Amino acid sequence: MNHQDAVTSISRLIREKLGNIQAGTLGLILGSGLGPVAEAIAHRLDIPYADIPGMPLSGVAGHDGFLRSGLLAGRPVLALCGRVHLYEGKTPAEVCLPVRALAQLGVRTLVLTNAAGALNPLFSAGGLMLITDHINMTGQNPLTGPNNGAFGPRFPDMGRAWCPGLLALARRKAARLGLLVERGVYVQVPGPSLETPAETRAYRRLGADAIGMSTVMEAIAARHMGVRLLGVSCLTNKNSPDCMEEISHEAVLATAARASEQLVRLLEALAASPELDTEYGKA
């Protein structure tokens, strides 16, 4: 089965289980340790990834493994609870299968979340960062190979990969909630090893404010299909090259879980906003 057939098969099965996807449905991808966000979704129906033939399965702690349909602040949502990563041996195409399926189902606005290390010395662990731009340091791209015109153009423009309108809306909502939300550039590395002090300095000099092992592949695939994006990183640790502290995956998950409360409040405010259904911030 080729990639397009796999995407079509996955989206068809989801539609068979859920029925037609409502206009205005918001897509969510929940990163490491951010499973508690899914608990805010009401009237939910879950489809385990294992019940969706062709859906890639994650073997990483902190990534659940199901698609949740329901309502967030009254808005229909489709939430991918758990993702796969390049460091698991997955290809970029496999990593992006779920995102492409959401786009084929009609999702036009997608929020990508992740757990990330703070590179910017002014940022603190436990907070949120809105992604303004990204750097791809994986050496891979989901669009490599023959272009599928059914998905998008051969050379998609990435000058506005992260929707400025959604970013502005998220900043306003955060301010009204009294949430301190940073803005910055996210860099994806392949992983799974964490960064050395020298690598931390190098990525910072490149202009990155936060670092992680997901999100950019999905962002490229989503923009290729015309989906507008908002990115939110939960800053789970602080990368200070002159005083690097040991960090464990368990500690990252614990901090992400604590940051989930802020993320839930922000996502609920965004979901409740009628501006998501207007031309405001159109990609």
Tab-separated table of C-alpha atoms in Angstrom:
chain	number	residue	atom	x	y	z
A	1	MET	CA	0.000	0.000	0.000
A	2	ASN	CA	1.469	3.379	-1.010
A	3	HIS	CA	1.369	6.463	1.184
A	4	GLN	CA	-1.725	8.043	-0.375
A	5	ASP	CA	-3.632	4.764	-0.172
A	6	ALA	CA	-2.650	4.436	3.501
A	7	VAL	CA	-3.869	7.962	4.263
A	8	THR	CA	-7.145	7.312	2.419
A	9	SER	CA	-7.661	3.991	4.198
A	10	ILE	CA	-7.075	5.527	7.642
A	11	SER	CA	-9.341	8.515	7.016
A	12	ARG	CA	-12.077	6.280	5.570
A	13	LEU	CA	-12.063	4.010	8.624
A	14	ILE	CA	-12.195	6.994	10.986
A	15	ARG	CA	-15.142	8.432	9.076
A	16	GLU	CA	-16.926	5.087	9.210
A	17	LYS	CA	-16.573	5.026	12.997
A	18	LEU	CA	-17.327	8.707	13.656
A	19	GLY	CA	-19.567	9.734	10.781
A	20	ASN	CA	-19.042	12.939	8.834
A	21	ILE	CA	-16.612	15.389	10.405
A	22	GLN	CA	-18.262	18.718	11.218
A	23	ALA	CA	-17.049	21.921	9.634
A	24	GLY	CA	-14.923	23.895	12.068
A	25	THR	CA	-13.533	20.776	13.748
A	26	LEU	CA	-10.236	21.564	15.464
A	27	GLY	CA	-7.359	19.110	15.165
A	28	LEU	CA	-5.016	18.496	18.098
A	29	ILE	CA	-1.828	16.503	18.473
A	30	LEU	CA	-0.853	15.944	22.080
A	31	GLY	CA	2.840	15.464	22.805
A	32	SER	CA	4.808	13.758	25.573
A	33	GLY	CA	3.118	13.915	28.958
A	34	LEU	CA	0.232	16.024	27.659
A	35	GLY	CA	-2.385	13.296	27.902
A	36	PRO	CA	-4.229	15.204	30.672
A	37	VAL	CA	-5.326	17.709	28.024
A	38	ALA	CA	-7.459	14.955	26.493
A	39	GLU	CA	-9.424	14.735	29.758
A	40	ALA	CA	-10.863	18.193	29.060
A	41	ILE	CA	-12.633	16.829	25.969
A	42	ALA	CA	-16.302	16.072	26.682
A	43	HIS	CA	-18.759	13.681	24.992
A	44	ARG	CA	-15.769	11.714	23.826
A	45	LEU	CA	-15.415	8.668	21.685
A	46	ASP	CA	-12.031	6.957	21.457
A	47	ILE	CA	-10.600	4.869	18.650
A	48	PRO	CA	-7.401	3.020	19.652
A	49	TYR	CA	-4.677	3.327	17.037
A	50	ALA	CA	-4.419	-0.468	17.118
A	51	ASP	CA	-7.980	-0.595	15.703
A	52	ILE	CA	-6.997	1.533	12.704
A	53	PRO	CA	-5.096	-0.608	10.171
A	54	GLY	CA	-2.007	1.231	8.954
A	55	MET	CA	-1.921	3.684	11.867
A	56	PRO	CA	1.633	3.873	13.271
A	57	LEU	CA	1.906	2.855	16.932
A	58	SER	CA	4.214	4.544	19.442
A	59	GLY	CA	6.240	2.575	21.936
A	60	VAL	CA	7.291	5.634	23.953
A	61	ALA	CA	6.145	6.264	27.532
A	62	GLY	CA	3.882	9.307	27.819
A	63	HIS	CA	2.266	8.741	24.416
A	64	ASP	CA	-1.122	7.117	24.722
A	65	GLY	CA	-2.256	5.737	21.409
A	66	PHE	CA	-5.789	6.659	20.470
A	67	LEU	CA	-7.825	9.175	18.514
A	68	ARG	CA	-10.333	11.047	20.658
A	69	SER	CA	-13.386	12.691	19.138
A	70	GLY	CA	-15.491	15.027	21.248
A	71	LEU	CA	-16.133	18.609	22.278
A	72	LEU	CA	-13.679	21.099	23.734
A	73	ALA	CA	-15.428	24.204	25.054
A	74	GLY	CA	-18.311	23.264	22.769
A	75	ARG	CA	-16.190	22.927	19.630
A	76	PRO	CA	-15.830	19.574	17.859
A	77	VAL	CA	-12.261	18.296	18.067
A	78	LEU	CA	-10.236	15.373	16.796
A	79	ALA	CA	-7.290	14.788	19.116
A	80	LEU	CA	-4.407	12.494	18.272
A	81	CYS	CA	-3.344	11.325	21.719
A	82	GLY	CA	0.198	10.140	21.154
A	83	ARG	CA	2.524	10.288	18.148
A	84	VAL	CA	5.421	8.380	16.657
A	85	HIS	CA	8.943	9.735	16.170
A	86	LEU	CA	11.841	9.430	13.786
A	87	TYR	CA	14.009	8.032	16.576
A	88	GLU	CA	11.702	5.026	16.862
A	89	GLY	CA	12.857	4.036	13.402
A	90	LYS	CA	9.784	5.506	11.706
A	91	THR	CA	10.061	7.214	8.341
A	92	PRO	CA	8.902	10.823	7.863
A	93	ALA	CA	5.947	9.442	5.883
A	94	GLU	CA	4.914	7.210	8.786
A	95	VAL	CA	5.279	10.081	11.258
A	96	CYS	CA	2.964	12.225	9.119
A	97	LEU	CA	0.289	9.631	8.310
A	98	PRO	CA	-2.053	10.730	11.150
A	99	VAL	CA	-1.734	14.431	10.266
A	100	ARG	CA	-2.449	13.758	6.615
A	101	ALA	CA	-5.480	11.676	7.596
A	102	LEU	CA	-6.870	14.566	9.660
A	103	ALA	CA	-6.388	16.908	6.713
A	104	GLN	CA	-8.122	14.486	4.372
A	105	LEU	CA	-11.019	14.284	6.838
A	106	GLY	CA	-11.479	18.037	6.463
A	107	VAL	CA	-9.578	19.462	9.444
A	108	ARG	CA	-8.337	22.886	8.341
A	109	THR	CA	-6.924	24.165	11.655
A	110	LEU	CA	-4.443	22.083	13.640
A	111	VAL	CA	-2.746	22.694	16.990
A	112	LEU	CA	0.557	20.846	17.344
A	113	THR	CA	1.823	20.491	20.920
A	114	ASN	CA	5.044	19.033	22.257
A	115	ALA	CA	7.330	18.803	25.247
A	116	ALA	CA	10.510	20.785	24.621
A	117	GLY	CA	13.692	21.896	26.316
A	118	ALA	CA	14.131	25.647	26.746
A	119	LEU	CA	17.243	26.949	24.960
A	120	ASN	CA	16.481	30.618	25.519
A	121	PRO	CA	18.059	31.516	28.883
A	122	LEU	CA	15.147	33.852	29.621
A	123	PHE	CA	12.596	31.016	29.439
A	124	SER	CA	11.673	28.898	32.463
A	125	ALA	CA	10.760	25.237	32.750
A	126	GLY	CA	7.079	24.605	33.342
A	127	GLY	CA	5.859	27.355	31.009
A	128	LEU	CA	4.428	27.488	27.490
A	129	MET	CA	5.948	28.773	24.261
A	130	LEU	CA	4.013	29.630	21.125
A	131	ILE	CA	5.963	28.549	18.048
A	132	THR	CA	6.663	31.445	15.687
A	133	ASP	CA	8.957	29.535	13.338
A	134	HIS	CA	10.956	26.330	13.181
A	135	ILE	CA	14.319	24.875	12.173
A	136	ASN	CA	14.529	21.375	10.723
A	137	MET	CA	17.746	19.722	11.928
A	138	THR	CA	16.646	16.145	11.289
A	139	GLY	CA	18.183	15.862	7.849
A	140	GLN	CA	14.845	14.514	6.624
A	141	ASN	CA	11.689	15.865	5.012
A	142	PRO	CA	8.293	14.178	4.533
A	143	LEU	CA	8.042	15.633	1.018
A	144	THR	CA	11.169	13.877	-0.274
A	145	GLY	CA	10.441	11.746	-3.317
A	146	PRO	CA	7.786	12.116	-6.040
A	147	ASN	CA	5.286	14.822	-5.193
A	148	ASN	CA	1.668	13.841	-4.680
A	149	GLY	CA	-0.339	16.594	-6.334
A	150	ALA	CA	-3.465	15.423	-4.486
A	151	PHE	CA	-1.814	16.567	-1.253
A	152	GLY	CA	-0.166	19.791	-2.384
A	153	PRO	CA	2.391	21.526	-4.633
A	154	ARG	CA	5.913	20.312	-5.320
A	155	PHE	CA	7.488	23.309	-3.571
A	156	PRO	CA	5.166	24.505	-0.782
A	157	ASP	CA	5.990	27.915	0.660
A	158	MET	CA	7.023	27.747	4.321
A	159	GLY	CA	7.452	31.496	4.830
A	160	ARG	CA	4.332	31.533	7.025
A	161	ALA	CA	4.342	27.960	8.248
A	162	TRP	CA	2.852	28.968	11.610
A	163	CYS	CA	-0.288	31.027	11.064
A	164	PRO	CA	0.279	34.624	12.257
A	165	GLY	CA	-3.442	35.097	12.858
A	166	LEU	CA	-3.693	32.050	15.114
A	167	LEU	CA	-0.551	33.160	16.926
A	168	ALA	CA	-2.036	36.608	17.565
A	169	LEU	CA	-5.321	35.072	18.718
A	170	ALA	CA	-3.508	32.730	21.116
A	171	ARG	CA	-1.506	35.630	22.568
A	172	ARG	CA	-4.681	37.620	23.209
A	173	LYS	CA	-6.406	34.674	24.858
A	174	ALA	CA	-3.353	33.973	27.029
A	175	ALA	CA	-3.215	37.610	28.146
A	176	ARG	CA	-6.896	37.572	29.128
A	177	LEU	CA	-6.289	34.400	31.136
A	178	GLY	CA	-3.259	35.883	32.855
A	179	LEU	CA	-0.972	33.217	31.399
A	180	LEU	CA	2.670	34.040	30.781
A	181	VAL	CA	3.285	32.563	27.337
A	182	GLU	CA	6.608	32.915	25.560
A	183	ARG	CA	7.121	33.111	21.795
A	184	GLY	CA	10.011	31.578	19.947
A	185	VAL	CA	11.634	29.362	17.336
A	186	TYR	CA	11.452	25.595	17.753
A	187	VAL	CA	14.147	23.271	16.433
A	188	GLN	CA	13.536	19.576	15.804
A	189	VAL	CA	16.440	17.176	16.165
A	190	PRO	CA	16.296	13.435	15.426
A	191	GLY	CA	16.995	12.212	18.986
A	192	PRO	CA	16.719	10.137	21.048
A	193	SER	CA	19.887	11.286	22.832
A	194	LEU	CA	19.613	14.655	24.537
A	195	GLU	CA	21.845	17.559	23.620
A	196	THR	CA	25.451	18.106	24.659
A	197	PRO	CA	26.514	21.531	25.983
A	198	ALA	CA	28.200	22.280	22.639
A	199	GLU	CA	25.076	21.333	20.699
A	200	THR	CA	22.979	23.491	23.003
A	201	ARG	CA	25.204	26.493	22.263
A	202	ALA	CA	25.110	25.765	18.537
A	203	TYR	CA	21.322	25.553	18.319
A	204	ARG	CA	20.964	28.720	20.355
A	205	ARG	CA	23.315	30.544	17.982
A	206	LEU	CA	21.185	29.360	15.084
A	207	GLY	CA	18.282	31.241	16.664
A	208	ALA	CA	16.359	28.425	18.336
A	209	ASP	CA	14.504	29.084	21.594
A	210	ALA	CA	13.274	25.539	22.297
A	211	ILE	CA	14.287	22.072	21.160
A	212	GLY	CA	12.494	18.770	20.750
A	213	MET	CA	12.195	15.574	18.714
A	214	SER	CA	8.822	16.006	17.011
A	215	THR	CA	6.461	18.468	15.341
A	216	VAL	CA	8.417	19.824	12.348
A	217	MET	CA	7.777	16.785	10.123
A	218	GLU	CA	4.058	17.065	10.899
A	219	ALA	CA	4.075	20.819	10.321
A	220	ILE	CA	5.613	20.430	6.863
A	221	ALA	CA	3.085	17.768	5.855
A	222	ALA	CA	0.153	19.778	7.194
A	223	ARG	CA	1.168	22.973	5.410
A	224	HIS	CA	1.682	20.975	2.232
A	225	MET	CA	-2.025	20.142	2.465
A	226	GLY	CA	-3.085	23.719	3.230
A	227	VAL	CA	-3.802	23.262	6.942
A	228	ARG	CA	-3.174	26.313	9.113
A	229	LEU	CA	-1.087	25.715	12.189
A	230	LEU	CA	-0.646	26.817	15.767
A	231	GLY	CA	2.214	25.321	17.757
A	232	VAL	CA	2.552	25.207	21.541
A	233	SER	CA	5.612	23.836	23.334
A	234	CYS	CA	5.499	22.880	26.994
A	235	LEU	CA	8.949	23.793	28.298
A	236	THR	CA	9.846	20.830	30.453
A	237	ASN	CA	13.494	21.574	31.239
A	238	LYS	CA	16.084	24.305	30.778
A	239	ASN	CA	19.138	23.673	28.623
A	240	SER	CA	21.914	25.765	30.172
A	241	PRO	CA	25.231	24.728	28.568
A	242	ASP	CA	27.357	26.008	31.438
A	243	CYS	CA	25.456	24.068	34.092
A	244	MET	CA	23.840	21.124	32.347
A	245	GLU	CA	21.759	19.058	34.735
A	246	GLU	CA	20.884	15.440	34.156
A	247	ILE	CA	17.383	15.111	32.813
A	248	SER	CA	15.291	11.971	32.569
A	249	HIS	CA	12.293	11.178	30.406
A	250	GLU	CA	10.294	10.652	33.599
A	251	ALA	CA	11.108	14.180	34.782
A	252	VAL	CA	10.100	15.571	31.390
A	253	LEU	CA	6.731	13.791	31.595
A	254	ALA	CA	6.123	15.061	35.123
A	255	THR	CA	6.793	18.683	34.171
A	256	ALA	CA	4.671	18.365	31.038
A	257	ALA	CA	1.779	17.043	33.123
A	258	ARG	CA	2.014	20.092	35.393
A	259	ALA	CA	2.108	22.448	32.408
A	260	SER	CA	-0.974	20.722	31.003
A	261	GLU	CA	-3.225	22.805	33.251
A	262	GLN	CA	-2.100	26.002	31.533
A	263	LEU	CA	-2.358	24.364	28.126
A	264	VAL	CA	-5.925	23.205	28.801
A	265	ARG	CA	-7.001	26.736	29.730
A	266	LEU	CA	-5.429	28.177	26.591
A	267	LEU	CA	-6.864	25.534	24.260
A	268	GLU	CA	-10.342	25.876	25.771
A	269	ALA	CA	-10.229	29.636	25.220
A	270	LEU	CA	-9.141	29.142	21.619
A	271	ALA	CA	-11.765	26.473	20.954
A	272	ALA	CA	-14.506	28.727	22.334
A	273	SER	CA	-13.451	31.627	20.105
A	274	PRO	CA	-15.700	32.298	17.083
A	275	GLU	CA	-12.657	33.809	15.374
A	276	LEU	CA	-11.478	30.296	14.537
A	277	ASP	CA	-14.417	30.092	12.129
A	278	THR	CA	-13.759	33.365	10.334
A	279	GLU	CA	-11.247	34.505	7.758
A	280	TYR	CA	-9.163	35.888	10.637
A	281	GLY	CA	-5.645	34.526	10.422
A	282	LYS	CA	-6.327	32.544	7.278
A	283	ALA	CA	-3.172	30.733	6.208
